[in-house]
Each structure stands twice: as C-alpha cells, then as structure tokens.
XYZ file of C-alpha atoms in Angstrom:
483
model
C 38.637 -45.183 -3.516
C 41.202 -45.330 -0.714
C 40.266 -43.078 2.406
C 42.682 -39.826 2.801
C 45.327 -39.947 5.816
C 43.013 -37.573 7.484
C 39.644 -39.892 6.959
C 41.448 -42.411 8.330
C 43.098 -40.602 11.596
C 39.759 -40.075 12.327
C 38.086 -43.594 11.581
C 40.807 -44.767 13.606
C 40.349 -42.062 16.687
C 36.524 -42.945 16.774
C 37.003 -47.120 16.889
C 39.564 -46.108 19.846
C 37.235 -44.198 21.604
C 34.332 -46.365 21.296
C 36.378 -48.853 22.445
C 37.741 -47.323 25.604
C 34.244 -46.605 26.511
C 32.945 -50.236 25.783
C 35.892 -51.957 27.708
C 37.393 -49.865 29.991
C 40.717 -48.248 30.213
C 42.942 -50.039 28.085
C 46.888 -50.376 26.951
C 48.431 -49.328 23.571
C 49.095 -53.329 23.498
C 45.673 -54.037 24.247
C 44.213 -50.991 21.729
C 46.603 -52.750 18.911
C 45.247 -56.403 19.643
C 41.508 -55.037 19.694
C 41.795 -52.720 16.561
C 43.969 -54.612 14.662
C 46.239 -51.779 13.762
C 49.845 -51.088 13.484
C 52.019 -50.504 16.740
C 52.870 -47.394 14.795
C 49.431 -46.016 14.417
C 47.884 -47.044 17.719
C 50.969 -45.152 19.306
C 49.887 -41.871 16.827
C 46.500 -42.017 17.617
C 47.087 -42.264 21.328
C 49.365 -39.327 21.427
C 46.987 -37.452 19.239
C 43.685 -38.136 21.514
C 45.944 -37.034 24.540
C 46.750 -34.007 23.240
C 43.535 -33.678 22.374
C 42.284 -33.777 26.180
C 40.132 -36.808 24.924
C 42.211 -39.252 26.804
C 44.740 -39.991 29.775
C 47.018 -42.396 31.584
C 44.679 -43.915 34.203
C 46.772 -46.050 35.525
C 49.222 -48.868 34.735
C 49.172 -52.755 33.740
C 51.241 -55.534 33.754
C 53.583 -57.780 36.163
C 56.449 -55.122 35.813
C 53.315 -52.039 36.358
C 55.717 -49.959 35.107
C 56.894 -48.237 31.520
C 55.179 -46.900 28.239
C 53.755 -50.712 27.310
C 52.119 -50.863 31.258
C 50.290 -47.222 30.868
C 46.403 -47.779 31.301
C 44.291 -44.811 28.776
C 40.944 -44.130 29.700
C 38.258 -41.635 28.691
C 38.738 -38.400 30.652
C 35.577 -38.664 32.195
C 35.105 -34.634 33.277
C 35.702 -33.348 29.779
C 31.913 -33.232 29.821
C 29.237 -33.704 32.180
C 25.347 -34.979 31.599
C 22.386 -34.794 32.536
C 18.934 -37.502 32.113
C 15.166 -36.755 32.987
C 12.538 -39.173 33.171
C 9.574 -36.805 33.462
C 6.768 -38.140 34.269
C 2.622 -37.425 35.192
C 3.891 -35.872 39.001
C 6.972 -34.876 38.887
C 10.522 -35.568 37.833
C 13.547 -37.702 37.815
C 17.014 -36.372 37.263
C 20.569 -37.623 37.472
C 23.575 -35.945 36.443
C 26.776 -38.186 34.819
C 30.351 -37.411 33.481
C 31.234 -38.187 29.874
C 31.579 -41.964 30.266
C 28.022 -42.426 32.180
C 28.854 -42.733 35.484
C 26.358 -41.267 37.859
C 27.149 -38.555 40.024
C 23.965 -37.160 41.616
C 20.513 -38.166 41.492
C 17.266 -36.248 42.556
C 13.460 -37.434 42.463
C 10.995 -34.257 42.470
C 7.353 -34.328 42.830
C 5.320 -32.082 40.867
C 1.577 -31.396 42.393
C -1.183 -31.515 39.654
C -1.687 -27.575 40.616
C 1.412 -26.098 40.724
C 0.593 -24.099 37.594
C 2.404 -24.032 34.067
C 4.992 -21.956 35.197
C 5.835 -23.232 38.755
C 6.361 -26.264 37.546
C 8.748 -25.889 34.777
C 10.684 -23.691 37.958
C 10.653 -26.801 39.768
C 12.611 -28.898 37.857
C 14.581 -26.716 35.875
C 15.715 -25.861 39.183
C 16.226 -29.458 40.192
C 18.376 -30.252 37.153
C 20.833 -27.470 38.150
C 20.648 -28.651 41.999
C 21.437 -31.981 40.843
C 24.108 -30.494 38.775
C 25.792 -28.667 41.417
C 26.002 -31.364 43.972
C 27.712 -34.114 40.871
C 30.164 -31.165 40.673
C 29.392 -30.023 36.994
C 30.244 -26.263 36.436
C 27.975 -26.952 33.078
C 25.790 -29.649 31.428
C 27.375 -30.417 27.775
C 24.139 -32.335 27.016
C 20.301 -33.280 28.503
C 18.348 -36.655 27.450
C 14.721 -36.219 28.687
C 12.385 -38.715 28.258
C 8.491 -38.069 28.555
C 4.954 -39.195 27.531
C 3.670 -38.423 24.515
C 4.282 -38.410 20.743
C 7.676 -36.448 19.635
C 7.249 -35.018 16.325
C 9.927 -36.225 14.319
C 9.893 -32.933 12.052
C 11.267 -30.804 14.402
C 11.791 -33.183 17.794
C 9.557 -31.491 19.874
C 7.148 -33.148 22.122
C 3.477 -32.470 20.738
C 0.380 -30.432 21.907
C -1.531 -33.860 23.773
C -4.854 -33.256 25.816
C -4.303 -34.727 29.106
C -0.424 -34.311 29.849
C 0.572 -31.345 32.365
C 1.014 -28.353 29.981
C 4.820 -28.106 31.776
C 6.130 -31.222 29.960
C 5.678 -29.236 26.582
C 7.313 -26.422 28.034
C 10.353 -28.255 29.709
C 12.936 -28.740 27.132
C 12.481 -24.665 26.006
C 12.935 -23.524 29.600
C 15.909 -25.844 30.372
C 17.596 -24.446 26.910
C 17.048 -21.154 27.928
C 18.496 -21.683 31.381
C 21.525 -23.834 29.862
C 22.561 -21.938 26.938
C 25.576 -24.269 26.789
C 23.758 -27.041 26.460
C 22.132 -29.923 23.640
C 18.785 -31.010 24.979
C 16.841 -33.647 23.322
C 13.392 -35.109 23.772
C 12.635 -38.645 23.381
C 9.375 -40.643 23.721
C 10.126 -42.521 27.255
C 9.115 -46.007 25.910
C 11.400 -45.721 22.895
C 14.028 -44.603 25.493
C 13.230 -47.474 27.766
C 13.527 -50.115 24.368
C 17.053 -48.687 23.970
C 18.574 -49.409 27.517
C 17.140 -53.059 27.015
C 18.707 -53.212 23.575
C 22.106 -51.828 25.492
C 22.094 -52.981 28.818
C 19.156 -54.845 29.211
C 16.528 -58.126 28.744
C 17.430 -57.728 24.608
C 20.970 -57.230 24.168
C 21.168 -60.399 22.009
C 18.064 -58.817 20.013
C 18.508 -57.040 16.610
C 14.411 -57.043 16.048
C 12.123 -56.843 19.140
C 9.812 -55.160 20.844
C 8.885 -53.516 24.464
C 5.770 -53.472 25.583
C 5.434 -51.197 28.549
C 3.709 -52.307 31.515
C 2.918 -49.102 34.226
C 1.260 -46.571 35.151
C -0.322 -46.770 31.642
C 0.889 -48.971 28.449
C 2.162 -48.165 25.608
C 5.016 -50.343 22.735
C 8.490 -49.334 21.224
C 9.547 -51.060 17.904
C 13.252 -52.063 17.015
C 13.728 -53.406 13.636
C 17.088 -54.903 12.370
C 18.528 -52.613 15.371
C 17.059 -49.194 14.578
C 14.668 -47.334 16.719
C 11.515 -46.987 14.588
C 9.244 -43.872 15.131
C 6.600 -44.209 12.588
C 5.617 -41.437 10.308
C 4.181 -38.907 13.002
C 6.479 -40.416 15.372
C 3.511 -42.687 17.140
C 4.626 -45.713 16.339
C 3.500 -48.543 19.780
C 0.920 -46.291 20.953
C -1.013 -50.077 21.743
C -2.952 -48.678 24.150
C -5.278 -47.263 21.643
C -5.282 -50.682 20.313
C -9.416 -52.372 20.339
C -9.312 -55.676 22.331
C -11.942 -57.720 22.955
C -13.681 -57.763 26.463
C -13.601 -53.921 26.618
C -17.357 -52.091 26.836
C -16.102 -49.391 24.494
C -13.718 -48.389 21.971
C -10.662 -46.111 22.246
C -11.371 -42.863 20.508
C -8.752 -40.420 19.051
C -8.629 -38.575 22.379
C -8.777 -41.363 24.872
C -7.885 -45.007 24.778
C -10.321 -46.208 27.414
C -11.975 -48.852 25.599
C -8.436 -50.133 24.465
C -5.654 -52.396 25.216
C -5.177 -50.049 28.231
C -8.182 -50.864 29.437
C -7.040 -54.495 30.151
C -3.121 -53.712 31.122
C -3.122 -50.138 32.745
C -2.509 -49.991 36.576
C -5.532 -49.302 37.813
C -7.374 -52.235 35.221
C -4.745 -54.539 37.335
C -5.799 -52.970 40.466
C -9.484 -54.063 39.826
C -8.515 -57.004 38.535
C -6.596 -58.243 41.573
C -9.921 -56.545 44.221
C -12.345 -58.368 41.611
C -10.692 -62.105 42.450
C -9.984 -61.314 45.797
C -7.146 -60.525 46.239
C -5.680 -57.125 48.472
C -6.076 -53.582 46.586
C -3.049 -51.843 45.833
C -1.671 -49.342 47.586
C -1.615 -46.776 45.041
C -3.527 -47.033 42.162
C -0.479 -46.204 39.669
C 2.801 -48.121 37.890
C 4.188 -49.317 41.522
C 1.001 -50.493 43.011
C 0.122 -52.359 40.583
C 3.914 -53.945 40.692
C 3.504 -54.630 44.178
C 0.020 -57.102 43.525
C 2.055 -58.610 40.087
C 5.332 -59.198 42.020
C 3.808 -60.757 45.029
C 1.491 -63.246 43.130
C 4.270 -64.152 40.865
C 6.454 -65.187 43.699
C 3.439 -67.157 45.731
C 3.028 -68.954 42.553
C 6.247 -69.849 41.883
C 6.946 -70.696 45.512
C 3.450 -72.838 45.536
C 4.881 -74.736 42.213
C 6.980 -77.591 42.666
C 9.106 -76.767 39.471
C 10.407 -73.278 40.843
C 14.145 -73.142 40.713
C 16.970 -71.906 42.319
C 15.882 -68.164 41.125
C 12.500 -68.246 42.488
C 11.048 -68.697 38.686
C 8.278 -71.584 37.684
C 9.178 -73.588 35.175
C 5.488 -74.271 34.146
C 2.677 -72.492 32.907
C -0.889 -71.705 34.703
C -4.064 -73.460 34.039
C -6.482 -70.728 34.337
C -9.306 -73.312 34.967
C -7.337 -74.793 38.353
C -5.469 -71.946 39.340
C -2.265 -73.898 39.152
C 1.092 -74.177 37.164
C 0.874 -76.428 34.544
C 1.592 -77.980 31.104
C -1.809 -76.253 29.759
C -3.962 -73.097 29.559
C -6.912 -71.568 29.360
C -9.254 -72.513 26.878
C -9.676 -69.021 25.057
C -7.859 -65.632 25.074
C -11.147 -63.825 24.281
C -12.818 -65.701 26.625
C -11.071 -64.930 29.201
C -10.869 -61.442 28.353
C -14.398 -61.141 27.722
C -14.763 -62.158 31.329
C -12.882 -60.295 32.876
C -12.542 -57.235 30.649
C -15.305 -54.830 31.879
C -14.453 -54.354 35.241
C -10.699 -53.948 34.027
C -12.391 -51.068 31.254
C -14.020 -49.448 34.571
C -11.390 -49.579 36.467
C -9.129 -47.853 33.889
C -11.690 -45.337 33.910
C -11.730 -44.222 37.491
C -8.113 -44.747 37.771
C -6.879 -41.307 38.080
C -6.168 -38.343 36.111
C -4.429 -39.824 33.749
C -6.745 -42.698 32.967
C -8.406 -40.605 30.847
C -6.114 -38.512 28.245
C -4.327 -40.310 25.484
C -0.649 -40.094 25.931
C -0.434 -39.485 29.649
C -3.492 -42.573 30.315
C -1.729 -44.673 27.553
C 1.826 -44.085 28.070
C 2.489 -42.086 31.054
C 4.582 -42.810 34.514
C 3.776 -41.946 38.061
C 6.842 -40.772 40.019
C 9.242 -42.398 41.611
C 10.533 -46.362 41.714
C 11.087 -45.911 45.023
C 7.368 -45.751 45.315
C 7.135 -49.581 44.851
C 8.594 -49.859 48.004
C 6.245 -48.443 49.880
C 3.387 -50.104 47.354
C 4.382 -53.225 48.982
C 4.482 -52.357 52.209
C 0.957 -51.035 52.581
C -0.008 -53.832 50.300
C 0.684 -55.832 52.847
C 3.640 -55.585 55.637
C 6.384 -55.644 53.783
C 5.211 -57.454 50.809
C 6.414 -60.888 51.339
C 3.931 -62.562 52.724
C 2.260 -65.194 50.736
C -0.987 -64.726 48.710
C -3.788 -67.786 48.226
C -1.717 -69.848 46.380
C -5.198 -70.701 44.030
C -6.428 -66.708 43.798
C -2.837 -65.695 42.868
C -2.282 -68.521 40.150
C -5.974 -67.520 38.911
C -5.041 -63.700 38.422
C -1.674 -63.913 37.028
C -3.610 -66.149 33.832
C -5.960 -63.334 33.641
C -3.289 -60.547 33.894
C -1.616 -63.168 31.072
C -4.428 -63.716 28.835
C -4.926 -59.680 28.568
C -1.432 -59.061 27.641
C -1.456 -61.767 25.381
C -3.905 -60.173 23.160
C -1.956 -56.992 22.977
C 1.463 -58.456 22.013
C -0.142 -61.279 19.624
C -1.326 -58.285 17.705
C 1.905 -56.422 17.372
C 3.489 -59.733 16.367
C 1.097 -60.650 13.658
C 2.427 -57.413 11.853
C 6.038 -57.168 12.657
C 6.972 -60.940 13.623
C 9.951 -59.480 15.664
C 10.599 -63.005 17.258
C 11.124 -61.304 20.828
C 9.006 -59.009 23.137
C 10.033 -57.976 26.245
C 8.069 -57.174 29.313
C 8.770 -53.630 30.307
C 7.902 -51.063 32.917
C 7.636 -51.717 36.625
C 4.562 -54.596 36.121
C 6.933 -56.609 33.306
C 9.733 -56.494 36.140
C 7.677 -57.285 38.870
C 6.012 -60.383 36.838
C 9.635 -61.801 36.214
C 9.804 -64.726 34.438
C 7.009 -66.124 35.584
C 4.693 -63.723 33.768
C 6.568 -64.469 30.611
C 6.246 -67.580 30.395
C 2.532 -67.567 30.944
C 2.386 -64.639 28.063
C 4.571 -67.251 26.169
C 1.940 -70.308 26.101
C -0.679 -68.124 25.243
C 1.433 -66.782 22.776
C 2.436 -69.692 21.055
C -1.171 -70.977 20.936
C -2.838 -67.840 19.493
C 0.099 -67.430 16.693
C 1.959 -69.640 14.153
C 4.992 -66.666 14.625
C 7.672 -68.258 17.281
C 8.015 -65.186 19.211
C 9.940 -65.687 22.796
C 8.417 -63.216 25.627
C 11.204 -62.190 28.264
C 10.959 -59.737 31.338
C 12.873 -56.824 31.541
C 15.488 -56.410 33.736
C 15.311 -52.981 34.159
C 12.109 -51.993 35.018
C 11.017 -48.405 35.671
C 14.104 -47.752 35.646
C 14.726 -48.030 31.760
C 13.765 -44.569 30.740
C 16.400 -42.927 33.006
C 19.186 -45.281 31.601
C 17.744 -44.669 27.607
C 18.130 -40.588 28.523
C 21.191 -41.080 29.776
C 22.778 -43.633 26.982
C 21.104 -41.046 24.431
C 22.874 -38.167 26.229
C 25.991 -39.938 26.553
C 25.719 -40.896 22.467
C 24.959 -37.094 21.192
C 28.259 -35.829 23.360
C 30.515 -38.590 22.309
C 29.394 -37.770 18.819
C 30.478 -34.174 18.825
C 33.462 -34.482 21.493
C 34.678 -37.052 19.732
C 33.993 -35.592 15.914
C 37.415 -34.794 13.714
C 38.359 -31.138 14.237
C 37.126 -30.047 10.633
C 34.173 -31.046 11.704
C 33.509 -28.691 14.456
C-alpha cells in the first residue's frame, strides 16, 4: 500500500534533516542529488522546513555565490539547546550544546565524598544551569546523563546499588524538577561510551562489537547487528563480576573483588606496575593508571625496532624476554595466576569504590584532565622513558589479564571486534591491542580483531550528548500530527 501525501512529506522532511545534520549545510541541488527526489519536491520540502523554523539559508555556494540554486540550508542550530553529564564517583561533568551538537560551554565539578545527599544534588544541578547560562541557553530542550550503575529498563531509572553516592539516584529527579521544560534521560555510561565509538569513534565500520571499559573500574557494553543491547534487567557487560583465574576470591552479588576487576581495575594496574618495579601512580584511579599504561606503551614501542611513523609497534611482547616479538607467553592462566593476587589486593585497598559493585566495577573518577597531572607526578611530565625490559614485561601482564576477560565475552557473542575503552584502552593505543590480539587469537578459534578507542574517557560525554541530540531531533523534527 502506497504511503499518503502526508506520510510521505514527512518521510521526506526527516531524510532531509538527517541529512543536513550528517553533511553539513547543503543546496536544494545538492539535497536533490543526495535524496534522489524531484526538483519539485526538494524545493516543497525546503520551503516547508523553513517555515517551519527547522531550517535556514546559511550561506551561499557556487562560482556565481549568488541566486536560489547558490543558497546554503542548514539546521537552525538555536531552535534547541542541550545539555550532557558524565557523572561520575566525585563529581560531575557537564557541557551544554545547540541542536546540531556543537559545544557551547563546558564545566567539570568535584563532588566531596561528604557533601551529603542533598548538597550534592545542589551542586550540580546548579552546575548544569551555570553551564547553561554561560552557552547562552534561556532553556535546556533535553539532558543525556550518563552514570554507573544498572538502569532499569522498566521504567529508565538508575537502580538502588550499595556503594554509589546516594546523589546519583537522586540526580535526574532533581534536575526534572528544576527544568520543567526539559526531557532527561539516564543511560548506563559504558553503553553511552559504546555508542560514541559506534558514531564517532574506534567502531564506526562495526555493526557487532563490543567495549570493554578500561578505568577507574571495568565494566562491557554489547552492540549486536547495530543495536544497543541492555539485557533483561538492563546489566548486560557488568564483566567485572566476571570469575577469572589468578584471583584469591570470588566476586559476590555485592562486590566484584575476586573478579575480572580484580585483574583490570586501576588500582590492580597500580600494583601491578609497583609489584615489577616500575613508578606508582599518581592517583590510584582511571587517570593514574593511564599515565603508567601510556608511558610503558610508548617506551616499548620506542625500544622496538618495528615502531612506525605513529609511535605504534608492529610486534607483539614475549612475556618471557620482556621484548616485542613474533610470540607470547606460554599461558594466559599462568600468567594470571602469577600475578593475580597482588592485582586482587590491590583492587581491594584501592579506594572507596573498590569495594561496591557498580561504582568498583563500573564507575569513573572525575575529570580527564586529571591524566594530566597523573603524568606529571608520575614522573615530570610523563615522557621520560621507562626500563625498556620492566615496561615490555608489564604491558604482557596488563595483556594477559585483559585477555581473559574479553576471550570470555567472545566465546558467547563472537562479535568479531572489541574495542579498548576508557582512559587505560586509550592510553595503551595500539600497542596494547595488539598484544590483547595474540593472546586472543591463541586462546580462541573466533577471529575477533581488538582495537583502541579513540576516545577515551571522553566517550561517555560524547554518548550523552549524541543521545541528547537523537531524543530532540526526534521530537523537533516529528510531523506536526504527531505532536
């Protein structure tokens, strides 16, 4: 059955929009060419979408620059204006963004352990509408906030989880009430972090993949044939629960010391890098242990022969030499088994986090700017070289450990790529990959290819923002009947 005129007005005002925001401003010529519809139409729906307030000349195009065929139409960017939150374990990260995402104003809040309930959920509901003010927004159409925990998917609300600051519960009520105006959604921020690699990111080439988040704490997001998936209570990736080998407990329902966290959590990395010698970080959160990854990762690749232009090793380590090359180590479990108790202790004594489920597991420390300073006390200002021998010898550990975790997720879902998320997947690079890769490829028949992200702790910001950005566009840009 044909679509009615109106259907199709609108199927055809939704494919223009989408496209302005995808390429840019655009001509009616250009619109025609990309759409494939009728000079007639596009020059209907563009007349419509104007009067609508939807769109506007921009500019013009063309040798002549001049005329109705040279007229530029872009997204009017201030019909709406939104707003992202990456909360995380101490405090807050906000940005505020007009309709097409560009940012505007950005603010980074800290969040003291006792401020109190009700202090805290002051603090940065006040800092969304300071950050709101100074991007010029009279009111926020719509708020993306990503956080730790599980999100029930019955009624989107982030669950009751022992261990989390009671003010991340009460965050999205308080900003609602405060913004009346406004849509506010709650996401998972590891979900939100797979979507801005799926969109802007280490997997845009990726229907099926997953993240595994590498920071503060750890924690998986699953995309399948290029949807999101949540799981049935909405838990779905909570790896670090997942029992590894090399751990001197198990994970219980309350706390996942004892699991995979216990080998890939910041502060396991921190005493991992002070148990093989090498300098302690700085902080014993997501950054710190960035700083130790990213500086071993470049003294190995520097110390290999086979680094390219990029800094990256083309090679992977021999645990057993401490070098790059065409082997490694004999055993997975071995190694973990090794090397996994002081990791489990050092998980355990890692900070107030280490120890609840969702905030231990999954949770951020504030501020990506902190990696900065991570370095620095790390060592001047980070660059100078490790032992060549110790760094080569704790990257294959750091390898081995993550190895286990992903080789389990891809024995279930086979998603043929993971990506290496969170500040400690960026700071690896490529070089971490790889190594993930060959003890990957040796531990299952499943060709899976292991990338780093290119985002970094920066990827839950982006997801609340793209999420934001999605929800407006949907309703701005609805049919009228519709509203």
């Amino acid at each position: 059955m044909p679509a009615s005129p109106s259907t199709a007005r609108a199927i055809n005002d939704r494919v223009a929009l989408r496209l302005l925001q995808q390429e840019g401003p655009l001509t009616a010529g250009q619109l025609k060419q990309l759409t494939g519809l009728s000079r007639p139409t596009v020059a209907d729906l563009v007349e419509r979408l104007t009067a609508s307030g939807l769109i506007t000349v921009v500019g013009e195009s063309g040798e002549q620059r001049r005329g109705p065929n040279a007229r530029l139409y872009g997204i009017v960017a201030g019909r709406a204006h939104l707003a992202a939150l990456d909360v995380r374990t101490e405090g807050v990260l906000v940005l505020v963004s007009d309709l097409v995402g560009r940012v505007l104003a950005e603010a980074s809040v800290p969040i003291g352990g006792d401020a109190g309930t009700g202090p805290a959920v002051e603090q940065a509901v006040a800092a969304v509408e300071r950050t709101a003010k100074e991007a010029g927004a009279d009111r926020l159409h719509t708020v993306g906030i990503g956080a730790p925990g599980l999100i029930d998917p019955a009624t989107g609300d982030l669950r009751d989880s022992a261990g989390l600051p009671a003010w991340h519960r009460n965050l999205a009520a308080a900003l609602q009430e405060r913004l009346p105006g406004a849509r506010v959604t709650v996401e998972n921020e590891t979900n939100l972090a797979a979507l801005a690699e799926q969109r802007e990111g280490a997997a845009r080439d990726r229907e099926t993949f997953v993240l595994l988040w590498l920071g503060h704490g750890v924690g998986a997001a699953v995309v399948l044939d290029g949807i999101l998936r949540r799981g049935a209570s909405g838990g779905t990736g909570e790896i670090g629960f997942l029992p590894v080998p090399g751990t001197t407990s198990l994970p219980s329902a309350t706390d996942c010391d004892g699991g995979f966290h216990s080998l890939t959590g910041a502060a396991a990395i921190g005493a991992l890098a002070v148990r093989l010698g090498l300098p302690a970080p700085a902080t014993p959160d997501g950054p710190g242990a960035a700083a130790v990854v990213r500086r071993a990762a470049r003294t190995t690749a520097e110390a290999d022969g086979s680094a390219g232009a990029d800094g990256v090793a083309t090679g992977s380590l021999d645990a057993g030499r401490g070098r790059l090359a065409p082997g490694g180590p004999a055993s997975v479990a071995e190694a973990a088994a090794a090397d996994g108790a002081e990791g489990a202790a050092g998980a355990g004594a890692g900070g107030a986090a280490g120890s609840s489920a969702e905030a231990g597991c999954g949770g951020s420390a504030l501020g990506e700017s902190a990696s900065v300073d991570a370095a620095v006390a790390f060592g001047g200002d980070g660059s100078a070289p490790l032992d060549p021998d110790l760094a080569a010898r704790f990257l294959g550990v750091l390898a081995d450990r993550i190895a286990v975790g992903v080789a389990s997720v891809v024995a279930v879902l086979d998603p043929g790529c993971a990506v290496l998320g969170g500040e400690v997947g960026q700071a690896g690079g490529a070089v971490l990959a790889r190594l993930v890769q060959e003890r990957l490829r040796r531990m299952s028949p499943l060709a899976t290819e292991v990338r780093a992200s290119s985002l970094g702790g920066t990827a839950v910001l982006r997801g609340a923002l793209l999420t934001a950005r999605e929800r407006a566009q949907d309703e701005l840009f609805a049919p009228p009947e519709r509203h």
